Structure formats: structure tokens, C-alpha cells
Coordinates of C-alpha atoms in Angstrom, one line a residue:
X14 CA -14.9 -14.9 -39.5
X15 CA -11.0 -15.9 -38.9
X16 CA -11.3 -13.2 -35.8
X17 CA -13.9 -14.2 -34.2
X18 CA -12.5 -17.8 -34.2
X19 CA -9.4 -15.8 -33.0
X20 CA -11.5 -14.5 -30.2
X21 CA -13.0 -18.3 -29.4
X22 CA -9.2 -19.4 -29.5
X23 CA -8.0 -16.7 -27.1
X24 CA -11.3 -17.2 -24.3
X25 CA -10.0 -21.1 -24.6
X26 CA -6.5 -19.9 -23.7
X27 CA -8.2 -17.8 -20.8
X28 CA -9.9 -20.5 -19.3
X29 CA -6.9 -23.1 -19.8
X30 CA -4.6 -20.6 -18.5
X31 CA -6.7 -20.4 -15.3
X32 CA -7.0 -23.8 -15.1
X33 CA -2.9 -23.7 -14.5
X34 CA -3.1 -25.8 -18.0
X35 CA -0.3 -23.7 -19.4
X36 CA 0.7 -25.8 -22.4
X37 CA -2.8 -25.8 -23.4
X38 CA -3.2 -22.0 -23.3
X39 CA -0.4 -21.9 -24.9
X40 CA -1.6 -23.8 -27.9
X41 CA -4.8 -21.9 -28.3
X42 CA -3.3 -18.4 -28.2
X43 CA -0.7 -19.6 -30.8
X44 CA -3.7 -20.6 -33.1
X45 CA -5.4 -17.4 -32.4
X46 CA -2.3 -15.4 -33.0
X47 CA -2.2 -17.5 -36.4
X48 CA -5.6 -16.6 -37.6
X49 CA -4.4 -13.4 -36.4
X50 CA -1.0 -12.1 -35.9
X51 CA -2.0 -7.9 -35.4
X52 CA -4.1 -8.3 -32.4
X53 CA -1.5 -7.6 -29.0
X54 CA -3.6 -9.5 -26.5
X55 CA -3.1 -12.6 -27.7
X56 CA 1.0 -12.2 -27.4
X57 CA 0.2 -10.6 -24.3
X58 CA -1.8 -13.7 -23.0
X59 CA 0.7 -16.0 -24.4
X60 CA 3.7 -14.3 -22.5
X61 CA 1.5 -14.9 -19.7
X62 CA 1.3 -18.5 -20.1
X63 CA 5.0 -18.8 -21.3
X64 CA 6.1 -17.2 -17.6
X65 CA 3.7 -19.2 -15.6
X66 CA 5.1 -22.2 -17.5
X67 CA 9.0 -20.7 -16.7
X68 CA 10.0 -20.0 -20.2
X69 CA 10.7 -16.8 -19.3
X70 CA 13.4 -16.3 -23.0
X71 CA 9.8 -16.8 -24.7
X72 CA 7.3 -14.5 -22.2
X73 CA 10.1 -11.7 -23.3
X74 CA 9.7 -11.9 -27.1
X75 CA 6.0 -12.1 -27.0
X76 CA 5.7 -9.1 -24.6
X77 CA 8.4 -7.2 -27.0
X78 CA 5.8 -8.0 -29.6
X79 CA 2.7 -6.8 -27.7
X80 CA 4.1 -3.8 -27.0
X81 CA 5.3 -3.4 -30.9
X82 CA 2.1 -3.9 -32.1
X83 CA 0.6 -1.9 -28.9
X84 CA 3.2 1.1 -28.0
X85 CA 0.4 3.0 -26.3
X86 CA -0.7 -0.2 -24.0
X87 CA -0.1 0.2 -20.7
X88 CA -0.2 -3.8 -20.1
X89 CA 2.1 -4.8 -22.9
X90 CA 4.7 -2.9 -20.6
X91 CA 3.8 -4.9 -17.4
X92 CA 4.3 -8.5 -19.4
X93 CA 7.7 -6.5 -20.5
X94 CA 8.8 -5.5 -17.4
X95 CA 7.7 -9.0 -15.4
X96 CA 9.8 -11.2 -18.0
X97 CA 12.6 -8.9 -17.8
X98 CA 12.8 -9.3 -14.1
X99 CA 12.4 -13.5 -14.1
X100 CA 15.6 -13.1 -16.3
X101 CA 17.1 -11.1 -13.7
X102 CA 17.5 -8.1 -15.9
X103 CA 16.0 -5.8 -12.9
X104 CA 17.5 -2.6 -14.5
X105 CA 15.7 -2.8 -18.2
X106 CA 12.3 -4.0 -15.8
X107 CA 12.2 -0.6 -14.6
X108 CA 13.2 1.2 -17.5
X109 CA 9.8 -0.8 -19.8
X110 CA 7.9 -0.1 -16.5
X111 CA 8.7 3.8 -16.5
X112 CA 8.8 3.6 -20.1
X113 CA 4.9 2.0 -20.1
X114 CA 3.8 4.9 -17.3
X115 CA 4.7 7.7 -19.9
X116 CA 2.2 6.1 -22.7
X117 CA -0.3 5.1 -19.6
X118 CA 0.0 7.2 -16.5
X119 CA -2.5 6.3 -14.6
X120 CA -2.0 2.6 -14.9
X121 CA -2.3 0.9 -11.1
X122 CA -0.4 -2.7 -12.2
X123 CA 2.5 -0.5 -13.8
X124 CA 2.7 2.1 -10.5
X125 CA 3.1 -1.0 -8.1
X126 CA 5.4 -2.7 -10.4
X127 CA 8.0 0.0 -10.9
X128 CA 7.5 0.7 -7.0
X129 CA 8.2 -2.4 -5.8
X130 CA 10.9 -3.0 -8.1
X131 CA 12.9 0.5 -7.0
X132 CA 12.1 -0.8 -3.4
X133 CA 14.0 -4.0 -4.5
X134 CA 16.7 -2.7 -5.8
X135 CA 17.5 -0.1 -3.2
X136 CA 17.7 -2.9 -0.9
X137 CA 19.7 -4.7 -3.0
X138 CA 22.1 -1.7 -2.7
X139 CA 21.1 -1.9 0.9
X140 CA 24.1 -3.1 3.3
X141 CA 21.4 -2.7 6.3
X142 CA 18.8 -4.9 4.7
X143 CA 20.6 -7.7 5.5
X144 CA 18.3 -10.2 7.4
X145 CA 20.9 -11.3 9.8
X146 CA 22.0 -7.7 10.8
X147 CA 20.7 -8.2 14.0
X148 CA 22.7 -11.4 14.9
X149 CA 25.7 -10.1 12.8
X150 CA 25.4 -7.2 15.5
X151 CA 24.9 -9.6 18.9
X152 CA 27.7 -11.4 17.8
X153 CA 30.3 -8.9 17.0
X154 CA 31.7 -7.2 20.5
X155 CA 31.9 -4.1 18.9
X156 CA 28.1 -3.4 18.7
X157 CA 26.7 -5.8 20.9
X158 CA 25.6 -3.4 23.6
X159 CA 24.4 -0.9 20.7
X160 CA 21.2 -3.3 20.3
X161 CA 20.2 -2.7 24.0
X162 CA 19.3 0.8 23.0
X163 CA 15.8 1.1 21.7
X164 CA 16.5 4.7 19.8
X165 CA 19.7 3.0 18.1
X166 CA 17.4 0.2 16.9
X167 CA 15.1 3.1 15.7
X168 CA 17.6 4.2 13.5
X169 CA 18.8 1.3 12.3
X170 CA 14.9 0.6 11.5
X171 CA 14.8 3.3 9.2
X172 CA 18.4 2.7 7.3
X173 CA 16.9 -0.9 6.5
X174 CA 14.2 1.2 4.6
X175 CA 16.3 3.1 2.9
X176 CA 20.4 3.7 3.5
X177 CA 20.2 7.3 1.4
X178 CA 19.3 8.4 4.9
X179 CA 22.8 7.1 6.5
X180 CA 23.2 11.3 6.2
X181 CA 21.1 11.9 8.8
X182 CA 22.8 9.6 11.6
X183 CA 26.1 10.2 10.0
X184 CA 27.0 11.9 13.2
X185 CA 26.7 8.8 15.4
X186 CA 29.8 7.4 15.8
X187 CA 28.0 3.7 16.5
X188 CA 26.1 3.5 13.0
X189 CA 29.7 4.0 11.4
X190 CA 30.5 1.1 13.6
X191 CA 28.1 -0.9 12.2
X192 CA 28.9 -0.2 9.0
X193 CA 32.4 -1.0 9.3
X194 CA 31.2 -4.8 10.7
X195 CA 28.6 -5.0 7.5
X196 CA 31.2 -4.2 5.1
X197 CA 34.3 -5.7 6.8
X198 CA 36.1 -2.2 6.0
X199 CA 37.9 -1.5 9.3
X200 CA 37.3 2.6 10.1
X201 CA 39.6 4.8 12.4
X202 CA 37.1 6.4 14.8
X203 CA 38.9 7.8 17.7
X204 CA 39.9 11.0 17.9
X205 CA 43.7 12.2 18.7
X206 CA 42.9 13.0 22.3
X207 CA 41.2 9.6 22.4
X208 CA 44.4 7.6 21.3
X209 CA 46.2 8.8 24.1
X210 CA 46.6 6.3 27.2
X211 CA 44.6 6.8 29.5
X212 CA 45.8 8.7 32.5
X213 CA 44.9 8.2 36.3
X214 CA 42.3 10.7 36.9
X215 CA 42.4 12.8 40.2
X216 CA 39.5 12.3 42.9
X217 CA 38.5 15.8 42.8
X218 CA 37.4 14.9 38.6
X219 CA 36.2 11.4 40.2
X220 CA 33.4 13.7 41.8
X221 CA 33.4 16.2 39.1
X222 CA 31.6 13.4 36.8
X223 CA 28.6 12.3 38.9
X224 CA 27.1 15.6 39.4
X225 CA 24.4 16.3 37.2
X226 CA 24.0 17.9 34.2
X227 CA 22.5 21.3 35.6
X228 CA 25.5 21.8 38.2
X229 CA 28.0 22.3 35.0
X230 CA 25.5 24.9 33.4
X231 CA 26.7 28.5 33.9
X232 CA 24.8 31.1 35.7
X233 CA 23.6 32.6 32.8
X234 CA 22.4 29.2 31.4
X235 CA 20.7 28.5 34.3
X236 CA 18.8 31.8 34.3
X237 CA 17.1 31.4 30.8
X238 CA 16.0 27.6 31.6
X239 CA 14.2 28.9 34.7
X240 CA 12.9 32.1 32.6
X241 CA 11.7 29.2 29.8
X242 CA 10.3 27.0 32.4
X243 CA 8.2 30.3 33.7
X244 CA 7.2 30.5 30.1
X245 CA 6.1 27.1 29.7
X246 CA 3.9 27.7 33.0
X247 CA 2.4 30.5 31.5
X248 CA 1.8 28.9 28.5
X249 CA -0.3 26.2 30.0
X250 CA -2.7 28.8 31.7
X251 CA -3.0 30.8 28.6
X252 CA -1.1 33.3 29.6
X253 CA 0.6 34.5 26.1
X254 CA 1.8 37.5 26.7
X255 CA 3.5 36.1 29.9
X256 CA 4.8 33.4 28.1
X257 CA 6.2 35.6 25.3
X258 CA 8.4 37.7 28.0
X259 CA 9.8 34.8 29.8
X260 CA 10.4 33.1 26.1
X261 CA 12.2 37.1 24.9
X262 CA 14.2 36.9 28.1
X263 CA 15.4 33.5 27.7
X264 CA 16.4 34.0 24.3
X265 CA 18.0 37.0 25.5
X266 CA 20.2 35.4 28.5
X267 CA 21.0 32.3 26.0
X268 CA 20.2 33.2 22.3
X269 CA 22.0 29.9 20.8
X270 CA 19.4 27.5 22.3
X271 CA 17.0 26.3 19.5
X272 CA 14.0 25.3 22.4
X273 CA 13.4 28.7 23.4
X274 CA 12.6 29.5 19.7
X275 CA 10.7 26.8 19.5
X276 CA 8.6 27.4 22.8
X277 CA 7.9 30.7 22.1
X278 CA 6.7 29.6 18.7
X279 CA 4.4 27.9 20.3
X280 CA 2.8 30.6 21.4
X281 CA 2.2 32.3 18.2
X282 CA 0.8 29.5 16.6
X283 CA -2.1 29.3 20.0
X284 CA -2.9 33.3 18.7
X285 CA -3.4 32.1 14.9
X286 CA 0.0 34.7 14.5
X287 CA 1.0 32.6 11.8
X288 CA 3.3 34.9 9.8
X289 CA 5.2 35.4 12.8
X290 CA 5.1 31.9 14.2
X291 CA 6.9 30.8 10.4
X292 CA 9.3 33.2 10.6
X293 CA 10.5 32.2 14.1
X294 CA 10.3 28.6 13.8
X295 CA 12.8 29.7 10.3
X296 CA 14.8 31.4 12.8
X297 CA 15.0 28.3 15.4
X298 CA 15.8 26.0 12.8
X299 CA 18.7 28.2 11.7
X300 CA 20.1 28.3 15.2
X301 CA 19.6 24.4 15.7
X302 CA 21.5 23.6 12.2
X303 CA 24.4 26.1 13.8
X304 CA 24.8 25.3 17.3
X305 CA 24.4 21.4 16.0
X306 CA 21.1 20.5 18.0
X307 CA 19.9 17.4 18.1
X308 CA 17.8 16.0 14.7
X309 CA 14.7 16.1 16.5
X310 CA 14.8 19.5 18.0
X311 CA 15.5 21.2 14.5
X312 CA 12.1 18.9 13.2
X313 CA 9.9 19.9 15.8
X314 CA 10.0 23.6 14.5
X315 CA 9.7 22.3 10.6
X316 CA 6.5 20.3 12.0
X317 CA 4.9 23.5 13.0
X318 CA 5.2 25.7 10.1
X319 CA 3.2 22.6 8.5
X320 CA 1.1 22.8 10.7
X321 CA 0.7 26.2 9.9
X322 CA 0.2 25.6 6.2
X323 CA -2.4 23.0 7.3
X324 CA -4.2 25.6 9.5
X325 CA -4.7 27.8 6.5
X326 CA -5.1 25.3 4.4
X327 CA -1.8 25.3 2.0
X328 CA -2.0 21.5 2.0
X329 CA 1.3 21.5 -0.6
X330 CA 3.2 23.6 1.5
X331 CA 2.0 22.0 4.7
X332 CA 3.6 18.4 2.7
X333 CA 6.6 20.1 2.1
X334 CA 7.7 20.8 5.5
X335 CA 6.1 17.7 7.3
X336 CA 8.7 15.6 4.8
X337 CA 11.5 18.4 6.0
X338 CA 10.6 17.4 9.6
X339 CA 10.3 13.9 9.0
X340 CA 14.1 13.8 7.3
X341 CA 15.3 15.4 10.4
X342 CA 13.4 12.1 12.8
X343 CA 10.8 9.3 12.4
X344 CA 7.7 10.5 13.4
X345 CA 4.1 8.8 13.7
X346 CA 2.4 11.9 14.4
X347 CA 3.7 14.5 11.3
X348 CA 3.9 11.5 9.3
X349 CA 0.0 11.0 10.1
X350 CA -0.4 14.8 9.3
X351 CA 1.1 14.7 6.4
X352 CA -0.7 11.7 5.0
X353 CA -4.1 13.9 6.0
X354 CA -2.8 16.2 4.4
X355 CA -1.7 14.1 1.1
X356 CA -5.2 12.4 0.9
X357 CA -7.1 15.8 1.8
X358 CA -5.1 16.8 -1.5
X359 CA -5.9 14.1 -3.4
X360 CA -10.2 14.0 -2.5
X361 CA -9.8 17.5 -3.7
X362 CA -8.1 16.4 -7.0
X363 CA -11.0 14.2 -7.4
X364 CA -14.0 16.7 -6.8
X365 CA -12.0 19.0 -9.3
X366 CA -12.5 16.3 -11.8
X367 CA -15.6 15.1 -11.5
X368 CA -18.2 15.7 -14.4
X369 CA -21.1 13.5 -15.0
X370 CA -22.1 14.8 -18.7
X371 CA -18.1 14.3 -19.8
X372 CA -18.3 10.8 -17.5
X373 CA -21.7 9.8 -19.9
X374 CA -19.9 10.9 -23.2
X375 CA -16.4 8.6 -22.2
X376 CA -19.0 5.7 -21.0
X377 CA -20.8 5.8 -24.5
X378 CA -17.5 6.0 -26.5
X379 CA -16.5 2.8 -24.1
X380 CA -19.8 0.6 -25.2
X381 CA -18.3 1.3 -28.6
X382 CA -15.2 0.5 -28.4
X383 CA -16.4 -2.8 -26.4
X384 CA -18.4 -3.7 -29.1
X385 CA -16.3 -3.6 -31.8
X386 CA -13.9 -5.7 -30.1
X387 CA -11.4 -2.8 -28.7
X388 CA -11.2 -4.2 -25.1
X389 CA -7.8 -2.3 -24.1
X390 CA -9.7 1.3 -25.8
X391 CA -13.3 0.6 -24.3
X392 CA -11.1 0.3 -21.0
X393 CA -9.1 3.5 -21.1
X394 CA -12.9 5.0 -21.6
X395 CA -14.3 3.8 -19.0
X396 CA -11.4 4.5 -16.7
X397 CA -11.9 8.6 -17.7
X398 CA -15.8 8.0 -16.9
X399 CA -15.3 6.7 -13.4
X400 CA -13.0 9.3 -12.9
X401 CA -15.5 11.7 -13.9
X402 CA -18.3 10.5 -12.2
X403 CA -17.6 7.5 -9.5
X404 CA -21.1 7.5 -8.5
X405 CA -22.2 6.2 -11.9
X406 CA -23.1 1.8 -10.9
X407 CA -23.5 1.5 -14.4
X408 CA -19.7 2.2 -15.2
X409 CA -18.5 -0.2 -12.9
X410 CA -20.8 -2.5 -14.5
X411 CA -19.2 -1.8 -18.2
X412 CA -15.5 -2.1 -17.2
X413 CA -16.5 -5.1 -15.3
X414 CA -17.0 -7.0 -18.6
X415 CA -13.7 -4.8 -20.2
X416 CA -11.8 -6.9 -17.0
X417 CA -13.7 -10.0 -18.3
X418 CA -12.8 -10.0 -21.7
X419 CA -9.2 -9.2 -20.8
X420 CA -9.0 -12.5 -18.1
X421 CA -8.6 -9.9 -15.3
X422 CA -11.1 -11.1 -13.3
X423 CA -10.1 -10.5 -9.7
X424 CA -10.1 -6.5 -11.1
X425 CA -13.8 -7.5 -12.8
X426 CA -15.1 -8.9 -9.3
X427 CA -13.7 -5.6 -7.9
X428 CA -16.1 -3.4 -10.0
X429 CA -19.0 -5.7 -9.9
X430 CA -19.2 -5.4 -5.9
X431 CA -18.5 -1.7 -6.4
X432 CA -21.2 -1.6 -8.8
X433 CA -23.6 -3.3 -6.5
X434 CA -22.3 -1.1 -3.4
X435 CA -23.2 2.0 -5.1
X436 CA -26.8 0.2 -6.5
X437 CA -27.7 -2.9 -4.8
X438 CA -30.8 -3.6 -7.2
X439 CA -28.4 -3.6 -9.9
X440 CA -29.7 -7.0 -11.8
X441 CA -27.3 -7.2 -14.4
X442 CA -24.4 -6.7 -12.2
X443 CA -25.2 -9.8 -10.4
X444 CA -25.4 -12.1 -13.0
X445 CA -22.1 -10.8 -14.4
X446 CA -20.6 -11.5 -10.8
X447 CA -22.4 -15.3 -11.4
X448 CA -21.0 -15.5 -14.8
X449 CA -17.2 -14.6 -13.7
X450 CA -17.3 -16.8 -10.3
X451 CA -18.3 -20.1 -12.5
X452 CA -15.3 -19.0 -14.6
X453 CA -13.5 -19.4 -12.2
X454 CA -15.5 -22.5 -10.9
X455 CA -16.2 -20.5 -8.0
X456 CA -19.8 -22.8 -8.0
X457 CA -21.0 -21.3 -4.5
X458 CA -20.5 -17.9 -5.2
X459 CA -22.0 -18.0 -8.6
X460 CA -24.9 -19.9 -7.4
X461 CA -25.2 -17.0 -4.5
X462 CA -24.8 -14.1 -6.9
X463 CA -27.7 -15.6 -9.1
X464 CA -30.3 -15.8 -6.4
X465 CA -29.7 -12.3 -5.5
X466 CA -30.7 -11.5 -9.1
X467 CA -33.9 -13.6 -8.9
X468 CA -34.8 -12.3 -5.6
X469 CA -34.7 -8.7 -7.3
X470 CA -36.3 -10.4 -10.6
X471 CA -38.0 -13.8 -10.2
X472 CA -38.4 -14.2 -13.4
X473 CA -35.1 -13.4 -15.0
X474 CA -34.4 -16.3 -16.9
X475 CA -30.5 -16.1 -17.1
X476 CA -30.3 -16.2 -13.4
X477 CA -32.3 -19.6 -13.9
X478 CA -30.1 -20.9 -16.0
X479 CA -27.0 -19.8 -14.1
X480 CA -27.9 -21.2 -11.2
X481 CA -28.6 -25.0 -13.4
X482 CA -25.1 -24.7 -14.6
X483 CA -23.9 -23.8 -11.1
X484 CA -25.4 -27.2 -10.7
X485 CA -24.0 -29.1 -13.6
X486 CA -20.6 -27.9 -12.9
X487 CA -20.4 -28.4 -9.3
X488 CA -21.3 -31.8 -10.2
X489 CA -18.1 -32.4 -12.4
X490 CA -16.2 -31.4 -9.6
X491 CA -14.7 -34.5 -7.4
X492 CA -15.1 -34.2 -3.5
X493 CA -11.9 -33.0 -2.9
X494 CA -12.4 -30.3 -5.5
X495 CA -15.6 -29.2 -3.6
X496 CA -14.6 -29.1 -0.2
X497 CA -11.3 -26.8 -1.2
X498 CA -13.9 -24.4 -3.0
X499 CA -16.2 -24.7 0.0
X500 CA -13.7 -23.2 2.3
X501 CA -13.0 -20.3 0.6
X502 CA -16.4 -19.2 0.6
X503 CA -16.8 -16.7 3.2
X504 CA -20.7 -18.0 3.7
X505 CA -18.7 -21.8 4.8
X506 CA -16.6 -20.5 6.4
X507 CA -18.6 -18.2 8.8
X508 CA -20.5 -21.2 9.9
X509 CA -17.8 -23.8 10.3
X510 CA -16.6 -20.6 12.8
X511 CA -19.7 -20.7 14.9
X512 CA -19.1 -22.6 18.5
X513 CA -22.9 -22.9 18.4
X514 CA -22.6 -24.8 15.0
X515 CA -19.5 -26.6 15.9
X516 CA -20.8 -28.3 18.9
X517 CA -24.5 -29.3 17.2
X518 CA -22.3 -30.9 14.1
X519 CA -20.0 -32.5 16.7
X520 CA -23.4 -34.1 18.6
X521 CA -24.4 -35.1 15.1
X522 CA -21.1 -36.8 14.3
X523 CA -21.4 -38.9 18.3
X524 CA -24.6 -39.5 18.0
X525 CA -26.5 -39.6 14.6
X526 CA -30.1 -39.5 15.6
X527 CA -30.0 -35.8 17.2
X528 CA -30.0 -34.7 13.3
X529 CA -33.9 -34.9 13.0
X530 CA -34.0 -32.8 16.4
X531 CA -31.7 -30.2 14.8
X532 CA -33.3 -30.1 11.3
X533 CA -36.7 -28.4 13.2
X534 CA -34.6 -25.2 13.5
X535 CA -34.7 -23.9 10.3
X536 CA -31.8 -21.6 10.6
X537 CA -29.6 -24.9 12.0
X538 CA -31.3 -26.8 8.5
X539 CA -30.4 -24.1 6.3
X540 CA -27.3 -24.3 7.6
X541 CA -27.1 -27.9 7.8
X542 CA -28.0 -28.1 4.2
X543 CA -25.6 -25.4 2.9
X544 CA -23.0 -27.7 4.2
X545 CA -23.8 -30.8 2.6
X546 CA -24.5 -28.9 -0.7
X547 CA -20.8 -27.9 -0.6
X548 CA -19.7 -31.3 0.1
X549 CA -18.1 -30.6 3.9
X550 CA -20.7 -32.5 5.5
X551 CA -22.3 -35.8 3.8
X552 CA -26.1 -36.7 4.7
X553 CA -27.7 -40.1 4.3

């Protein structure tokens, strides 16, 4: 008897608590906890409330305690880590969020917890996340022009993300610069020959400097860029085995420039000659890293022996060398690739897994555990059986209440419409939907959710009465109360959008007699009627 007025105490606390009546929720989970001090949700509801409240020295001891009663609950570790990091103990957040990940490893809340927290941390490790670097940099004379260079603002981009790749522009004598300004450490750039004063330059070097690139090339250098540029032409009319003697010869005249690896590479990959076309692009990527090519010619061959791997379908190998190529340079399309390639991985994972009569078995072994009052076990069941078999409404349906009973109910809604994607006949589904929107005094929804199940069965009788205490409840709401639910439902707010609507309730406001003309129209009255239901617009 004492737990299920436990249970009563703790749906109180629920409903208090989501009221934002946190000294209330308080009260009823410390009664619960009294009638009984083994169950964990109810110190894991209560360090809820504590750190809505701000007591965060109190949210800590009552998650230590969930998770003493609970070691193997995955939630107990969120509460942990969340009070941990209001007390600005970051470093022990992450360490109860890993911690809770290696009892519950497939836990969403914990994932995003411990990723956003490492993300918070390495920025806070971060010199270039500062949010005035920009204006520190306009400002200082030393780096002012750097900003007019859109691939310097690139990489400056990507070091706000994350400084461990500082390695990669190391070389770049402008983003030590900026570093030395960030950190007020002044750094000795120049180079002996630099420090020397400068010396009056002849003419004859004068004109020596404004010819072009090309003119200071060698004979022999200039031989193998026309003999690539042959190759290239051949290359566009399919002409491989052109291509690949231009590309031999070029390589011959010049064999430390990575391109002509690269090209020629290029050409392998077009004749599905994919050991060869690995091995080559190996061989281009060891001349770049020797000759000290640019980052982005070394990642363009690294790009293509993923794109090898993706070709034959060696999606972790094709991964691999995308994220080699993408440490050498930013780039949208191998990072696209590679993300294909992660979520081609990851549908295949899935199919692997999937197993309706092992899904059934973990769905039965969930009802029990519901039953008998096991919320956090029924929900670890039902978790397997979606996994096992996501086309399964019914699931949904189940882990829908799981969420309900454990106040999640923005993960409960999530399953519902889920539930009613994959069977849109699905009675029961919507009256749970109804029962969690008037929860949450979410009166319109309900209401809307409970004539969808009396449309499917007129004569369900809980749909009746759900849409009456839709009704009753709405009533206890003041104006103000109504109109802020109003505009949050997507229904409202679709027609308040509508220039049609807008400019027959703006005649209605100037001139009160063209409502009888309107209310003919009976898509204009539903309308009409929908909006003085949810208080926006009132009717005498």
C-alpha cells in the first residue's frame, strides 16, 4: 500500500514540477522517498527539482544517491553529471557522464551530455574561441590586413573549433602572429636574413620581381607542365592511355611534383584500376609530405583512395582516409562523402540487427517489467525491441507510457507520433498523445488527438471523456493562459499566417457586421470558431 501512495506522491511531484512549482515537487517526492527510501526515481526527480530551484549542493547528493541505489541507471548519471557542472566541477561532469555510458551505452541524454561538455571544455582551453578575436585582430596593426584574406579567415574558422589542429597551419607564419596577440607572448618570427636592413635593390631585380611565375621555372619545369597539361587534355576526351604517357613523361622531366601523381591517378581511378590508383595516390602523398606541398594538394590524393574504398564498398576504410584528407584541409565535399559513407555504415548496422521474433520477446519482457512498476527496466526492453524491429507501432506505443511514467514527456510525444507514423489507425496511441498534451495543459492538442481517435472509433468512450476534460481544464485556464497555449499550436498558428484569414479578421475587427457574411463559408467558420475556442478572438 505505502508504494503505491509513493507512486501517487511522485506523479504529484511530476505534475508540480512541470508546473515550475519546484518547492511543491519538492515536498511530494520527499514524502514519497519517506514511504519509500529504495526506489532511485524519486531522488532522481527530486535532484531535478532541487536544480531547477538552484540548490544545486542538494540536486548533487540526491543524484549521488540515485545512482547508489541505481549503478546500472543510465539517468542517475545525467542528474550526476548536470549538478556537477551547475557547481562548476566540469571535470567530475564528464567523468559521471563517461562513467554512466559504460553501465548504459546506448543512452542518447548521456552521449549529448558528455559531447557537449568535451566541446565546452576544449573551448575553454581554446585561445581562438574568443568572441572578440575578430576585433582583437582589426584592432591590432599586426594582423589587421590578415582578416582581408578569406582562406586566412578559413583557418582561423576551423582553430575556433578546435585549436588541436594549430599543427596543421603551424607553418603559417600569420596564425603564429595571431597567437602571439591572443596570448600577449611576444614571438621572434623573422629569420636571420630578414633582420638585416634592408638594402637598395638594383633595377635589373626591380624587373626581376614582376615577371610571372612561369618565367622563373626552368626549362625542364616548363616541359613537364606542358606534358601534364597534354595529359589533362587527354583526360577530358577519354583518352587514358594518352593521358597516362603525358602524366609518365611529366613525372619523368619533374618527379618531385605531387600534381602529376595526382593527375595521373586520376586516370586509374576512370579505368576502375583501383589497386594501382591506391598505390599511386600513396606515392603522391609521400612526395607532397617531402617536397612540403601545400595541405591541400597532399589531401586531394587521400580523398581518392576513399573514394576508392567507397567504390568497392570498404565503407571503414573509405572513413579512414576521408578524415586523413580532411586533417590535411576543410572540405564540404569529402566531408559530405564521408558522412554517406558513416550513415551508409550505420543503416547497415541496423539491418544487421533487426529481428522481429527477438524484438516480440524484449517487448513482452517490457509489458512486465511496466507492470510491475520497473519503469527504468521495462525501458531498456523496449529500447532492444525497437532496435530489433523499428517497424513494430506497437513498441513505440509501450515506451511511450515508459517516458510517461518517467515525466519525459517530450521523449513520450516523440514515440507516440512515431507510433502513429508507422500506423495511423493506431487508437490507443492517440489517446495516450491526448492524455500526455493535457498533462501538460496542452488543451488544444489533447482535444485534437482525441477526435482523431473517435473519428477512427466513434464510440470509444475514453476519447469522450478526454475531450470533456479538455473542456473542463481549458476552462480553469485564465485568458492570458489560453491565448499563450493557442499560439503554440501549430493548427493557430497556421491560420493567424494566412493573408486570406488576416484580412477577413481585420474586416471583421472595422466593420462587425461582415461576420454573418463570413460565417456562410464554412471553412472561414471553422476557422473562425477554432479561434474563439482558443480564446484569440472573442465573439458576441
Amino acid at each position: 500500500m505505502s508504494s503505491n501512495q509513493a507512486n501517487e506522491l511522485k506523479d504529484k511531484g511530476n505534475k508540480a514540477l512541470q508546473a515550475e512549482k519546484f518547492d511543491e515537487a519538492i515536498t511530494f517526492y520527499t514524502q514519497a522517498i519517506e514511504l519509500d527510501g529504495t526506489n532511485h526515481v524519486f531522488y532522481s526527480n527530486r535532484s531535478a527539482a532541487y536544480a531547477k530551484k538552484g540548490e544545486y549542493e542538494n540536486a548533487l547528493q540526491d543524484a549521488k544517491k540515485t545512482v547508489e541505489i541505481k549503478p546500472d541507471w543510465g539517468k542517475g548519471y545525467s542528474r550526476l553529471g548536470a549538478a556537477l557542472c551547475y557547481l562548476n566541477q566540469e571535470t567530475k561532469a564528464l567523468e559521471a557522464y563517461q562513467e554512466g555510458l559504460k553501465k548504459d551505452p546506448n543512452n542518447a541524454q548521456l552521449k549529448t551530455a558528455k559531447d557537449e561538455l568535451e566541446r565546452k571544455l576544449s573551448q575553454m582551453n581554446n585561445p581562438f574561441a574568443d568572441p572578440n578575436l575578430e576585433m582583437k585582430l582589426a584592432m591590432d596593426q599586426r594582423t589587421r590586413e590578415f582578416m582581408n584574406d578569406p582562406s586566412f579567415c578559413m583557418m582561423l574558422s576551423e582553430l575556433k573549433k578546435d585549436a588541436s589542429k594549430l599543427s596543421m597551419f603551424a607553418n603559417d607564419q600569420r596564425i603564429m602572429t595571431v597567437l602571439s596577440v591572443l596570448l600577449g607572448i611576444p614571438m621572434d618570427f623573422a629569420k636571420k636574413e630578414d633582420a638585416k636592413p634592408e638594402e637598395k635593390k638594383p633595377k635589373t631585380e626591380t624587373k626581376e620581381t614582376t615577371q610571372s611565375p612561369e618565367s622563373k621555372l626552368s626549362d625542364v619545369q616548363k616541359e613537364a607542365l606542358k606534358e601534364k597539361e597534354l595529359g589533362n587534355a587527354a583526360y577530358k576526351k577519354k583518352d587514358f592511355t594518352t593521358a597516362h604517357l603525358h602524366y609518365d613523361k611529366a613525372i619523368e622531366l619533374e618527379p618531385t611534383n605531387i600534381t602529376f601523381y595526382t593527375n595521373k591517378s586520376a586516370v586509374l581511378f576512370e579505368e576502375d584500376r583501383f589497386e594501382e590508383c591506391i598505390q599511386l595516390c600513396e606515392k603522391a602523398v609521400e612526395v607532397g609530405r617531402q617536397n612540403r606541398a601545400d595541405f591541400s594538394l597532399v589531401a586531394k590524393p587521400l580523398a581518392r583512395i576513399g573514394n576508392v574504398y567507397f567504390k568497392q564498398k570498404d565503407y571503414n576504410k573509405a572513413i579512414e582516409y576521408f578524415q586523413k584528407s580532411l586533417s590535411e584541409v576543410p572540405n564540404d565535399a569529402v566531408s559530405k562523402k564521408m558522412k554517406q559513407a558513416q550513415k551508409i555504415l550505420k543503416d547497415e548496422e541496423i539491418k544487421a540487427y533487426i529481428d522481429p521474433e527477438k524484438a516480440e520477446t524484449a517487448r513482452e519482457e517490457g509489458n512486465q517489467l511496466f507492470k510491475s512498476g520497473d519503469f527504468p527496466g521495462a525501458l531498456k526492453c523496449y529500447n532492444e525491441s525497437v532496435k530489433r524491429n523499428p517497424a513494430d507501432a506497437r513498441t513505440f506505443s509501450n515506451r511511450a507510457a515508459c517516458y510517461t511514467k518517467l515525466a519525459e514527456f517530450s521523449l513520450a510525444l516523440r514515440d507516440v507520433d512515431e507510433c502513429l507514423r508507422l500506423d495511423p489507425k493506431f487508437v490507443k496511441a492517440y489517446l495516450r498523445k491526448g492524455a500526455i498534451c493535457l498533462t501538460l495543459k496542452e488543451t488544444a492538442k489533447a482535444k485534437h488527438a482525441y477526435e482523431q481517435a473517435l473519428e477512427i472509433d466513434p464510440n470509444c468512450q475514453e476519447a469522450r471523456d478526454g475531450i470533456y476534460n479538455c473542456m473542463r481544464t481549458n476552462s480553469t485556464l485564465n485568458p492570458e493562459e489560453r491565448r499563450k497555449q493557442a499560439m503554440s499550436d501549430p493548427e493557430i498558428q497556421s491560420i493567424l499566417m494566412d493573408p486570406a484569414m488576416r484580412m477577413i479578421l481585420e474586416q471583421m475587427q472595422e466593420n462587425p457586421q461582415a461576420v454573418a457574411e463570413h460565417m456562410k463559408n464554412p471553412a472561414i467558420r471553422e476557422k473562425i470558431g477554432k479561434l474563439a475556442e482558443a480564446g484569440i478572438l472573442q465573439m458576441r
